PDB file of C-alpha atoms in Angstrom:
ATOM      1  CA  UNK A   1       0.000   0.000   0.000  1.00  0.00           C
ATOM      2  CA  UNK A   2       2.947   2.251   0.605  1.00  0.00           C
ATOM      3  CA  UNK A   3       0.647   5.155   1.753  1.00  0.00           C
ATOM      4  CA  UNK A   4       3.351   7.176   3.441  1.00  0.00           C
ATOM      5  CA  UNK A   5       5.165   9.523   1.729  1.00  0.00           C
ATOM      6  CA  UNK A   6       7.824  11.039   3.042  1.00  0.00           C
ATOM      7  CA  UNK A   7       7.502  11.904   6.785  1.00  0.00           C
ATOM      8  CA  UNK A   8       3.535  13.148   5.722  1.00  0.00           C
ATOM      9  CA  UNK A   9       0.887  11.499   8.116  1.00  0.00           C
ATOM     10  CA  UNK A  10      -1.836   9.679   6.589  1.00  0.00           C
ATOM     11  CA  UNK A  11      -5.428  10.994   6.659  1.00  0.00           C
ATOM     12  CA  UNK A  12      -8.069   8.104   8.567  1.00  0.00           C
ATOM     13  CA  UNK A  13     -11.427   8.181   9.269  1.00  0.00           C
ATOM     14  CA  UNK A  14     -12.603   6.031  11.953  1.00  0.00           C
ATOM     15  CA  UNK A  15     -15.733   4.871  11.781  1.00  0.00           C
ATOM     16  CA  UNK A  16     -17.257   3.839  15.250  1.00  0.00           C
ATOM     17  CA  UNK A  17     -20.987   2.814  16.448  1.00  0.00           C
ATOM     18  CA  UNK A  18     -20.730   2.612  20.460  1.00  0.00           C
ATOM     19  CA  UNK A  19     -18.575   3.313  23.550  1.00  0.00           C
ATOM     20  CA  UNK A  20     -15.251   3.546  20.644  1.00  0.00           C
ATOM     21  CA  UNK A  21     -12.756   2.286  23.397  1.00  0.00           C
ATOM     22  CA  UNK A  22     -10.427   1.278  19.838  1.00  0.00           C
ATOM     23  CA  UNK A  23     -11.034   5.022  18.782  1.00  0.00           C
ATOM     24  CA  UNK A  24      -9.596   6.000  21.504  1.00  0.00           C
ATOM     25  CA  UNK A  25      -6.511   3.880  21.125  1.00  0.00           C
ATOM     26  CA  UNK A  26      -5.968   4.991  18.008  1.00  0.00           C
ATOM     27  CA  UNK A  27      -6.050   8.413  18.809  1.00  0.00           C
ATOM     28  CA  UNK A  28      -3.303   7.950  21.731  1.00  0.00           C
ATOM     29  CA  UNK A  29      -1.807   6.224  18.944  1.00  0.00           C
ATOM     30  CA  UNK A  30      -1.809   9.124  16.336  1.00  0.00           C
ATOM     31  CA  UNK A  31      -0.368  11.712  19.008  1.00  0.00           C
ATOM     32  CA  UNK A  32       3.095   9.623  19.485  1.00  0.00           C
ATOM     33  CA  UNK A  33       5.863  11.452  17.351  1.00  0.00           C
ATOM     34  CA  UNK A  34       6.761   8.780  15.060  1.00  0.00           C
ATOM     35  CA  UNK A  35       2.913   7.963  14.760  1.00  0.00           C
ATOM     36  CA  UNK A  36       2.268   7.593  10.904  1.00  0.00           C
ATOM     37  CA  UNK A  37      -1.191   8.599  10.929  1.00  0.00           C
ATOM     38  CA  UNK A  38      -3.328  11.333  11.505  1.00  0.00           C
ATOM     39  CA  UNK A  39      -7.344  11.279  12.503  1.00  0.00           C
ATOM     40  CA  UNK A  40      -8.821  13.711  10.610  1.00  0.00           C
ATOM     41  CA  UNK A  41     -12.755  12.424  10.882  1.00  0.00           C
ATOM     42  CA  UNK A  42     -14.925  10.288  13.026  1.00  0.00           C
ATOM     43  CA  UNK A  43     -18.162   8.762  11.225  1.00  0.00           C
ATOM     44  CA  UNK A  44     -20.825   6.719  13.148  1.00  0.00           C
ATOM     45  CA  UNK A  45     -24.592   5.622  12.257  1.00  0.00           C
ATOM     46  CA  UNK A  46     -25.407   6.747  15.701  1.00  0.00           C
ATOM     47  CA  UNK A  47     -25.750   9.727  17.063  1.00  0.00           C
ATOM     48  CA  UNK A  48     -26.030   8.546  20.579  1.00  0.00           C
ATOM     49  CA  UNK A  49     -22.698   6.771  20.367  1.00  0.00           C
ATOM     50  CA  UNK A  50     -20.396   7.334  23.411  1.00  0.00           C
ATOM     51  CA  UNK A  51     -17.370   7.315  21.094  1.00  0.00           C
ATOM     52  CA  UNK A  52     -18.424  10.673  19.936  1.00  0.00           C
ATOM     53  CA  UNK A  53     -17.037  12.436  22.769  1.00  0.00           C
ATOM     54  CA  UNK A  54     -13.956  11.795  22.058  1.00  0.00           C
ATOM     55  CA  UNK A  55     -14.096  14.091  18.831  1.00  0.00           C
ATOM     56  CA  UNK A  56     -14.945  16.995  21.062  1.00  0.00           C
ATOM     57  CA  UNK A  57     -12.396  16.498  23.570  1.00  0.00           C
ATOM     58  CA  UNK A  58      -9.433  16.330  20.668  1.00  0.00           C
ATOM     59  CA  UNK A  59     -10.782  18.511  18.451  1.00  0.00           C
ATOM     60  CA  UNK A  60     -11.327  15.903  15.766  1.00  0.00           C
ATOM     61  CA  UNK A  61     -14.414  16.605  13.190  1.00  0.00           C
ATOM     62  CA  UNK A  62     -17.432  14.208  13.387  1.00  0.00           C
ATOM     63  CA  UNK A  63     -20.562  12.930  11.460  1.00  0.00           C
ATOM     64  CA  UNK A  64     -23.589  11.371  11.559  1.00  0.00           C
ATOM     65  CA  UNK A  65     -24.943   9.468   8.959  1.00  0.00           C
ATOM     66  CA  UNK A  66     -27.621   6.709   8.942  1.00  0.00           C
ATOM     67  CA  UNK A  67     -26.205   4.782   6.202  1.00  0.00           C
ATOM     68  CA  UNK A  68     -29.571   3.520   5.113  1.00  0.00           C
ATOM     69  CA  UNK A  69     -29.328   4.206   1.445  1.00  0.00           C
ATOM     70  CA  UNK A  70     -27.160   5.047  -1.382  1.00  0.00           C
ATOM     71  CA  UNK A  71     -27.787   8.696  -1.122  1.00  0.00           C
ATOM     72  CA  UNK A  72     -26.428   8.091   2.415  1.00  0.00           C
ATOM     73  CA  UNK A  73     -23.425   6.304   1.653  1.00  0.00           C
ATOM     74  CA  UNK A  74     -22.731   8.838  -1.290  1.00  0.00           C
ATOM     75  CA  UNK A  75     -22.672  11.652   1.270  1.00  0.00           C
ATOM     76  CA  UNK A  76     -20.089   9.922   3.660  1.00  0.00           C
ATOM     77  CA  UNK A  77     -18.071   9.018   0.335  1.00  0.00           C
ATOM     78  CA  UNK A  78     -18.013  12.436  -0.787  1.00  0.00           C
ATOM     79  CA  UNK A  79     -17.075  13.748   2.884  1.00  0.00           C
ATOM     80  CA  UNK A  80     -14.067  11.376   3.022  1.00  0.00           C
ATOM     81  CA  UNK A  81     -12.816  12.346  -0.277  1.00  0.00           C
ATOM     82  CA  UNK A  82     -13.156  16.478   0.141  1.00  0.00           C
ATOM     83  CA  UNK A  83     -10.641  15.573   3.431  1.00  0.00           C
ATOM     84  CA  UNK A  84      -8.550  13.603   1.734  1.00  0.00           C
ATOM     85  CA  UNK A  85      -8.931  10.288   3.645  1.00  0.00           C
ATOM     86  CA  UNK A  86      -6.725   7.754   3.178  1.00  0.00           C
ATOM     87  CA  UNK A  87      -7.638   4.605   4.861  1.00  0.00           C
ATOM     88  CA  UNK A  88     -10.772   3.905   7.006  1.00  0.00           C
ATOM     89  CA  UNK A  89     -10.596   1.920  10.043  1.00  0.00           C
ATOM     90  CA  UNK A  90     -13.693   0.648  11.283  1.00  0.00           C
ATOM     91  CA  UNK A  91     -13.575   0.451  14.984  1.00  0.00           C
ATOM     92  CA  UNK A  92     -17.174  -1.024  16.293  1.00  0.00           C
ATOM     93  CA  UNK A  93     -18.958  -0.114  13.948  1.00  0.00           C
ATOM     94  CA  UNK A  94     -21.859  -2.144  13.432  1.00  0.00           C
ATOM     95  CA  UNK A  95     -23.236  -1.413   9.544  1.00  0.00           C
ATOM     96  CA  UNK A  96     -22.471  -3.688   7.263  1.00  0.00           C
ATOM     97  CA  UNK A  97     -20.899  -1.672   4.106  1.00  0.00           C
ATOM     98  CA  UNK A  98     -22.396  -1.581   0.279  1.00  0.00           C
ATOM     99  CA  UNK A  99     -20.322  -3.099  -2.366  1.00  0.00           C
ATOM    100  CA  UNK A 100     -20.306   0.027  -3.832  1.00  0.00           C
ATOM    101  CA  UNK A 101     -18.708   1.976  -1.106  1.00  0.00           C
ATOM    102  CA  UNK A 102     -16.047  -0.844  -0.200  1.00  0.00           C
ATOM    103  CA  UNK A 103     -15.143  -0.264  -4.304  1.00  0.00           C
ATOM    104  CA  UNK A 104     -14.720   3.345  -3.572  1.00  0.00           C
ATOM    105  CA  UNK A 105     -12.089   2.398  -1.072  1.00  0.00           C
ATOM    106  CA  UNK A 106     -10.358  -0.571  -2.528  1.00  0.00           C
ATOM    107  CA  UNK A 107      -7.927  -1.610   0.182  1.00  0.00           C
ATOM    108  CA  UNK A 108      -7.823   1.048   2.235  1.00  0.00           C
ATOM    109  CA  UNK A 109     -10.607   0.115   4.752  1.00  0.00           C
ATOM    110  CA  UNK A 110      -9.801  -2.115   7.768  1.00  0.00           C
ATOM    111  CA  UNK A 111     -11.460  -3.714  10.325  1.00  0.00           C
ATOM    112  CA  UNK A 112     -10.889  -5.245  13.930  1.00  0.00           C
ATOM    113  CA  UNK A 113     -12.992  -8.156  14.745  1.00  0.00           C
ATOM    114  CA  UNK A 114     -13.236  -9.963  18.443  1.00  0.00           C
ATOM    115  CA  UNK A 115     -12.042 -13.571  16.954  1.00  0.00           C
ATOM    116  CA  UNK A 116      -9.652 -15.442  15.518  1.00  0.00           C
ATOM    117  CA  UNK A 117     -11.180 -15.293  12.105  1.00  0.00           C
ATOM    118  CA  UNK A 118     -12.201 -16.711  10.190  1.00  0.00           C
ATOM    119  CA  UNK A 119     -13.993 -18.517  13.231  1.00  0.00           C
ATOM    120  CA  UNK A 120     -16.690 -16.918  14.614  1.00  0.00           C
ATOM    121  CA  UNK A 121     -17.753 -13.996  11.628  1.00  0.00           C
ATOM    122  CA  UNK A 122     -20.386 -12.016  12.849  1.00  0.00           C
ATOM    123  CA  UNK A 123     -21.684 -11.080  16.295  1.00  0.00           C
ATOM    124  CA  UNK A 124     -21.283 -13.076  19.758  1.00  0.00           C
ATOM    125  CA  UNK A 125     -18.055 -14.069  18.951  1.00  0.00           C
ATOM    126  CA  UNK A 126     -16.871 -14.598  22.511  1.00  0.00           C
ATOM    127  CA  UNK A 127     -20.041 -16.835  23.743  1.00  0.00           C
ATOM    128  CA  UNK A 128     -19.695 -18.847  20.590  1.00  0.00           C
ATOM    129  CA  UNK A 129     -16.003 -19.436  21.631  1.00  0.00           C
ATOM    130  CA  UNK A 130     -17.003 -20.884  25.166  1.00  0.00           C
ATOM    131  CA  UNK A 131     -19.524 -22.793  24.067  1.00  0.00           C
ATOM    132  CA  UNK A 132     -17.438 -24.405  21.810  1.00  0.00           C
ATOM    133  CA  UNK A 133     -15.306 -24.931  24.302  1.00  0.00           C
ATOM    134  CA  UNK A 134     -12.412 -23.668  22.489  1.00  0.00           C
ATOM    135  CA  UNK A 135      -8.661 -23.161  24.233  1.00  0.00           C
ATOM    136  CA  UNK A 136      -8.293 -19.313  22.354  1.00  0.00           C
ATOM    137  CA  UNK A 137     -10.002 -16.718  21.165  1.00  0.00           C
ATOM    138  CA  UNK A 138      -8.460 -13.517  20.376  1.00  0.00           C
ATOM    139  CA  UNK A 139      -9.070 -10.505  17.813  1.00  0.00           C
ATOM    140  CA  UNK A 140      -8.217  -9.429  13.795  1.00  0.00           C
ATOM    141  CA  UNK A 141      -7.622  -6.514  12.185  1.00  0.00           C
ATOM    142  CA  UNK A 142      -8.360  -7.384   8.390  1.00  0.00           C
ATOM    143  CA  UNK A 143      -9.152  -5.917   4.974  1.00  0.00           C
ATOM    144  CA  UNK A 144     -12.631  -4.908   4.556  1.00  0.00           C
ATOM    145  CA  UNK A 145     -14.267  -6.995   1.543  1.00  0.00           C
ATOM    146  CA  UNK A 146     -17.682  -7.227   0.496  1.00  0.00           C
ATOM    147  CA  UNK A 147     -18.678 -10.102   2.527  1.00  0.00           C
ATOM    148  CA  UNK A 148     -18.652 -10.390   6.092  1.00  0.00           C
ATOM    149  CA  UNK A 149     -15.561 -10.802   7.855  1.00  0.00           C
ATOM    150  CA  UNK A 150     -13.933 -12.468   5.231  1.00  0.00           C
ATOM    151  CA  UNK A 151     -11.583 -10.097   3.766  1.00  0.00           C
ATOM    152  CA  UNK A 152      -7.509 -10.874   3.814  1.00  0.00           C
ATOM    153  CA  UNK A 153      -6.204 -11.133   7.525  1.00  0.00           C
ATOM    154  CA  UNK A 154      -3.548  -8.413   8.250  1.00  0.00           C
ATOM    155  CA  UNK A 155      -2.517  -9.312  12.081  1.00  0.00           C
ATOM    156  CA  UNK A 156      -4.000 -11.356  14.636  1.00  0.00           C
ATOM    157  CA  UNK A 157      -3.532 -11.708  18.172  1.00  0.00           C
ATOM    158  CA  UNK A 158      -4.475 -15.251  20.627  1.00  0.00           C
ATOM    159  CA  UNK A 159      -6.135 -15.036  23.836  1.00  0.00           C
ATOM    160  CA  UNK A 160      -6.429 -18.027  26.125  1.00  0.00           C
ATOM    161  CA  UNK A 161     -10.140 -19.116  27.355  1.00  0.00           C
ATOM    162  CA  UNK A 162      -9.838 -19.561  31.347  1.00  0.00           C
ATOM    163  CA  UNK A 163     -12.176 -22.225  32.822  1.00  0.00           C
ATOM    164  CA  UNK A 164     -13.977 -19.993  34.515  1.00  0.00           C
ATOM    165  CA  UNK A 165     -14.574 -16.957  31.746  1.00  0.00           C
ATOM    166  CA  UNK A 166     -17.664 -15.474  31.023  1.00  0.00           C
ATOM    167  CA  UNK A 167     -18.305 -13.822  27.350  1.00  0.00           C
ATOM    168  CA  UNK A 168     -17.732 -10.670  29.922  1.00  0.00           C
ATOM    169  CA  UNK A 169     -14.797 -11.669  31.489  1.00  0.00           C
ATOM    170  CA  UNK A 170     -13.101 -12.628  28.161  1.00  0.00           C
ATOM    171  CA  UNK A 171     -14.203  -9.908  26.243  1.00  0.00           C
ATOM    172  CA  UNK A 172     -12.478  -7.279  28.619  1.00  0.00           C
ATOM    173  CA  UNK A 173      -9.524  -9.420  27.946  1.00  0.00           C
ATOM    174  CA  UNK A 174      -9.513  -9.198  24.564  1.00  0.00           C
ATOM    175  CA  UNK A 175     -10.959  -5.837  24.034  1.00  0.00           C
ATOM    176  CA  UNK A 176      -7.012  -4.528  25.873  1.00  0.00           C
ATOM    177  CA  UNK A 177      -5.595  -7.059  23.279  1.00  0.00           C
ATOM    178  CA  UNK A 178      -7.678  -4.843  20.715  1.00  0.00           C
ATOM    179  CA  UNK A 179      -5.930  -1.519  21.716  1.00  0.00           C
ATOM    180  CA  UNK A 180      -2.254  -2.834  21.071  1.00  0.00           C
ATOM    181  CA  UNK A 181      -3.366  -4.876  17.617  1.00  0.00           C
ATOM    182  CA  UNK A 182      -5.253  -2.517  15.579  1.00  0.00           C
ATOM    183  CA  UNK A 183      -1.964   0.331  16.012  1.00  0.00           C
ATOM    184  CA  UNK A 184       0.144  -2.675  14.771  1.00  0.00           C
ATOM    185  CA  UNK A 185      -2.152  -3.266  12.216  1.00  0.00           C
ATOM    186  CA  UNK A 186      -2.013  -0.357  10.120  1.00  0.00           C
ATOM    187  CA  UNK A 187       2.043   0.327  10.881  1.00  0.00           C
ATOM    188  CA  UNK A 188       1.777  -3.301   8.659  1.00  0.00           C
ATOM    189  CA  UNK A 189      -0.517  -1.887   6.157  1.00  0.00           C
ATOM    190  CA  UNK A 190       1.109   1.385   6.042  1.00  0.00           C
ATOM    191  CA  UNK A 191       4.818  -0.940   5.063  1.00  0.00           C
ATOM    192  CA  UNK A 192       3.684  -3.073   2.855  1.00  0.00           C
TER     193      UNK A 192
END
């Protein structure tokens, strides 16, 4: 991808639905010196999402969109390009993309995922682990494609199941595994 030129930061939006705990982390992330990226917009499909704070207390500019439609989607395509965005990271966010708007972004949008994909796609990824009885779980950061959390692995990052873990208990557990992979993630990308 070779997105860096020079000592220039790279332009991401990060697109978050809820409490955006990996937001967060990636903003700590982008204010390190040798950080390679710089948030320039945060997109959700809810307005109530906690996340949002977080563009108000660093100064980072935010929208709402309901990504319903086309019309929709054309709007937060258009906002990304007139600031220059140059990779997406989706961060919670819980809308499934069109193929038209993955196109738009060819490679450049990522995702983290709480699994070891490609086990557990989708949503309740920690009780199916349990129930499964599995020995790990642990989260993904992959390339967004146009079907669900299938598209090429980037990094991923085990977590051993404890006999006595509850989706909860492993979830917290993962989630601080979260914070240190998605950073790695896109200092991967951002070589390759």
């Amino acid at each position: 991808m070779a997105l860096l030129i020079g000592s220039n930061r790279i332009n991401i939006a990060v697109f978050i639905s809820g409490t955006g705990s990996n937001l967060k982390s990636l903003i700590k992330f982008s204010k390190l010196k040798k950080s390679p990226i710089m948030i320039k917009m945060i997109i959700s499909n809810n307005y109530k999402a906690k996340g949002l704070q977080y563009a108000n207390i660093y100064k980072i500019k935010k929208k709402v969109f309901d990504f319903k439609n086309t019309l929709s989607e054309k709007k937060v395509i258009y906002e990304l390009k007139k600031n220059n965005i140059n990779l997406i990271c989706l961060a919670g966010f819980m809308k499934i993309l069109s193929k038209s708007f993955i196109k738009n972004f060819k490679g450049k949008i990522l995702n983290i995922h709480p699994s070891l994909l490609p086990k557990y796609k989708g949503l309740n990824t920690h009780e199916r682990a349990i129930k499964n009885k599995d020995k790990y779980s642990g989260c993904t950061v992959h390339f967004v494609n146009s079907r669900l959390d299938s598209g090429k692995i980037i990094i991923q990052k085990k977590v051993k199941i404890n006999k006595f873990d509850t989706p909860k208990s492993l979830a917290k557990r993962i989630l601080i595994q979260e914070h240190k992979l998605y950073p790695a993630a896109i200092m991967k990308v951002l070589s390759l």
